[in-house]
Amino acid sequence: MPAKGKVAKSAKSAKTGGSKSTRRAGLTFSVSRTRGLLKSGRYATRVGKGAGVYLAAVLEYLSAELLELAGNASRDNHKKRITPRHLTLAIRNDEELNKLLSHVTISGGGVIPQIQGVLLPKKGKSSSASQEV
């Protein structure tokens, strides 16, 4: 049992959210895990201390942006859960995310509804031709 006024170490880290570097950076994504994956992936011979923080921040931002847009798409369809279809709609309707994820296929996401202009009936000629006859 910890002394009065002290919190057990495991409970403290669970409450505040992870390692010291993650708490310092104010992030949700684990900085130590991101840095470890950078090192084990052999992307470079040396990995600086700030690399894990930077990459964790970028990943957290991208996931938050994608989840926000997908949540808006699910709310527009009167649903409470985000499905792969909502992720696809969010990505394809956002210019920057579409450019970033242009070669990504989401299983069960479907396609964006689109009718090419050539297939649509012509407005000017069809209405004037019916009036002449």
CSV table of C-alpha atoms in Angstrom, one decimal:
chain,number,residue,atom,x,y,z
A,1,MET,CA,0.0,0.0,0.0
A,2,PRO,CA,1.3,3.5,-0.8
A,3,ALA,CA,1.7,6.0,1.9
A,4,LYS,CA,-1.0,8.6,2.6
A,5,GLY,CA,-1.2,11.1,-0.2
A,6,LYS,CA,0.8,9.0,-2.6
A,7,VAL,CA,-0.6,7.3,-5.7
A,8,ALA,CA,0.6,3.9,-6.9
A,9,LYS,CA,2.9,4.2,-9.9
A,10,SER,CA,0.7,2.0,-12.2
A,11,ALA,CA,-2.5,3.9,-11.3
A,12,LYS,CA,-0.7,7.3,-11.9
A,13,SER,CA,0.6,6.4,-15.3
A,14,ALA,CA,-2.8,4.9,-16.3
A,15,LYS,CA,-4.6,8.1,-15.2
A,16,THR,CA,-2.3,10.6,-16.9
A,17,GLY,CA,-1.8,8.6,-20.1
A,18,GLY,CA,1.5,6.8,-20.7
A,19,SER,CA,5.1,7.6,-20.6
A,20,LYS,CA,6.8,10.7,-19.4
A,21,SER,CA,7.6,11.9,-23.0
A,22,THR,CA,4.0,11.4,-24.1
A,23,ARG,CA,2.7,13.4,-21.1
A,24,ARG,CA,5.3,16.2,-21.7
A,25,ALA,CA,4.3,16.5,-25.3
A,26,GLY,CA,0.6,16.5,-24.4
A,27,LEU,CA,-0.2,13.7,-26.8
A,28,THR,CA,-2.4,10.7,-26.8
A,29,PHE,CA,-0.3,8.6,-29.2
A,30,SER,CA,2.6,6.9,-27.4
A,31,VAL,CA,5.9,8.7,-28.1
A,32,SER,CA,8.1,5.8,-26.9
A,33,ARG,CA,6.2,3.2,-29.0
A,34,THR,CA,6.5,5.5,-32.1
A,35,ARG,CA,10.2,6.0,-31.5
A,36,GLY,CA,10.7,2.2,-31.0
A,37,LEU,CA,9.0,1.4,-34.2
A,38,LEU,CA,11.1,4.0,-36.0
A,39,LYS,CA,14.3,2.4,-34.6
A,40,SER,CA,13.2,-1.2,-35.3
A,41,GLY,CA,12.0,-0.4,-38.8
A,42,ARG,CA,15.5,0.6,-39.8
A,43,TYR,CA,14.4,3.7,-41.6
A,44,ALA,CA,17.7,5.4,-40.6
A,45,THR,CA,20.8,4.4,-38.9
A,46,ARG,CA,20.2,6.9,-36.1
A,47,VAL,CA,16.9,8.2,-34.7
A,48,GLY,CA,16.8,11.5,-32.7
A,49,LYS,CA,14.8,12.0,-29.5
A,50,GLY,CA,12.4,14.5,-31.2
A,51,ALA,CA,11.6,12.2,-34.1
A,52,GLY,CA,9.2,10.0,-32.1
A,53,VAL,CA,7.5,13.1,-30.7
A,54,TYR,CA,7.1,14.6,-34.1
A,55,LEU,CA,5.8,11.5,-35.8
A,56,ALA,CA,3.4,10.7,-32.9
A,57,ALA,CA,2.0,14.3,-33.2
A,58,VAL,CA,1.5,14.0,-37.0
A,59,LEU,CA,-0.2,10.6,-36.6
A,60,GLU,CA,-2.5,11.9,-33.9
A,61,TYR,CA,-3.4,14.9,-36.0
A,62,LEU,CA,-4.2,12.9,-39.1
A,63,SER,CA,-6.3,10.3,-37.2
A,64,ALA,CA,-8.2,13.1,-35.4
A,65,GLU,CA,-8.9,14.9,-38.7
A,66,LEU,CA,-10.1,11.7,-40.3
A,67,LEU,CA,-12.3,10.7,-37.4
A,68,GLU,CA,-13.9,14.1,-37.3
A,69,LEU,CA,-14.7,14.0,-41.0
A,70,ALA,CA,-16.0,10.4,-40.8
A,71,GLY,CA,-18.1,11.3,-37.8
A,72,ASN,CA,-19.7,14.2,-39.7
A,73,ALA,CA,-20.4,11.8,-42.6
A,74,SER,CA,-22.0,9.3,-40.3
A,75,ARG,CA,-24.1,12.0,-38.7
A,76,ASP,CA,-25.2,13.2,-42.1
A,77,ASN,CA,-26.4,9.6,-42.8
A,78,HIS,CA,-28.2,9.5,-39.4
A,79,LYS,CA,-26.0,6.8,-38.0
A,80,LYS,CA,-24.2,6.6,-34.7
A,81,ARG,CA,-21.3,4.3,-35.7
A,82,ILE,CA,-18.5,5.1,-38.2
A,83,THR,CA,-18.4,2.5,-40.9
A,84,PRO,CA,-15.8,2.0,-43.7
A,85,ARG,CA,-18.3,3.8,-46.0
A,86,HIS,CA,-18.1,6.9,-43.8
A,87,LEU,CA,-14.3,6.7,-43.9
A,88,THR,CA,-14.3,6.5,-47.7
A,89,LEU,CA,-16.8,9.4,-48.0
A,90,ALA,CA,-14.6,11.5,-45.6
A,91,ILE,CA,-11.4,10.8,-47.5
A,92,ARG,CA,-12.7,11.3,-51.0
A,93,ASN,CA,-14.6,14.5,-50.2
A,94,ASP,CA,-11.5,16.1,-48.6
A,95,GLU,CA,-9.0,17.4,-51.1
A,96,GLU,CA,-5.9,16.9,-49.0
A,97,LEU,CA,-6.8,13.6,-47.6
A,98,ASN,CA,-7.8,12.4,-51.0
A,99,LYS,CA,-4.4,13.3,-52.4
A,100,LEU,CA,-2.6,11.7,-49.4
A,101,LEU,CA,-4.6,8.4,-49.7
A,102,SER,CA,-5.2,8.4,-53.4
A,103,HIS,CA,-3.8,4.8,-53.8
A,104,VAL,CA,-5.6,3.4,-50.8
A,105,THR,CA,-8.6,1.1,-51.1
A,106,ILE,CA,-10.8,0.7,-48.0
A,107,SER,CA,-12.5,-2.7,-47.9
A,108,GLY,CA,-16.3,-2.2,-47.8
A,109,GLY,CA,-16.0,1.5,-48.5
A,110,GLY,CA,-17.7,1.6,-51.8
A,111,VAL,CA,-17.3,4.4,-54.3
A,112,ILE,CA,-18.3,8.1,-54.5
A,113,PRO,CA,-21.5,8.6,-56.4
A,114,GLN,CA,-20.8,10.4,-59.6
A,115,ILE,CA,-22.5,10.6,-63.0
A,116,GLN,CA,-20.4,11.8,-65.9
A,117,GLY,CA,-21.7,14.8,-67.8
A,118,VAL,CA,-21.7,13.0,-71.2
A,119,LEU,CA,-24.4,10.6,-69.9
A,120,LEU,CA,-26.8,13.3,-68.8
A,121,PRO,CA,-29.6,14.4,-71.2
A,122,LYS,CA,-28.9,17.6,-73.1
A,123,LYS,CA,-31.0,20.5,-71.8
A,124,GLY,CA,-31.2,23.0,-74.7
A,125,LYS,CA,-31.8,20.8,-77.8
A,126,SER,CA,-34.3,18.2,-76.3
A,127,SER,CA,-36.8,20.8,-75.0
A,128,SER,CA,-36.7,23.0,-78.2
A,129,ALA,CA,-37.1,20.0,-80.5
A,130,SER,CA,-40.3,18.9,-78.7
A,131,GLN,CA,-41.7,22.4,-79.0
A,132,GLU,CA,-41.1,22.6,-82.8
A,133,VAL,CA,-43.1,19.4,-83.6
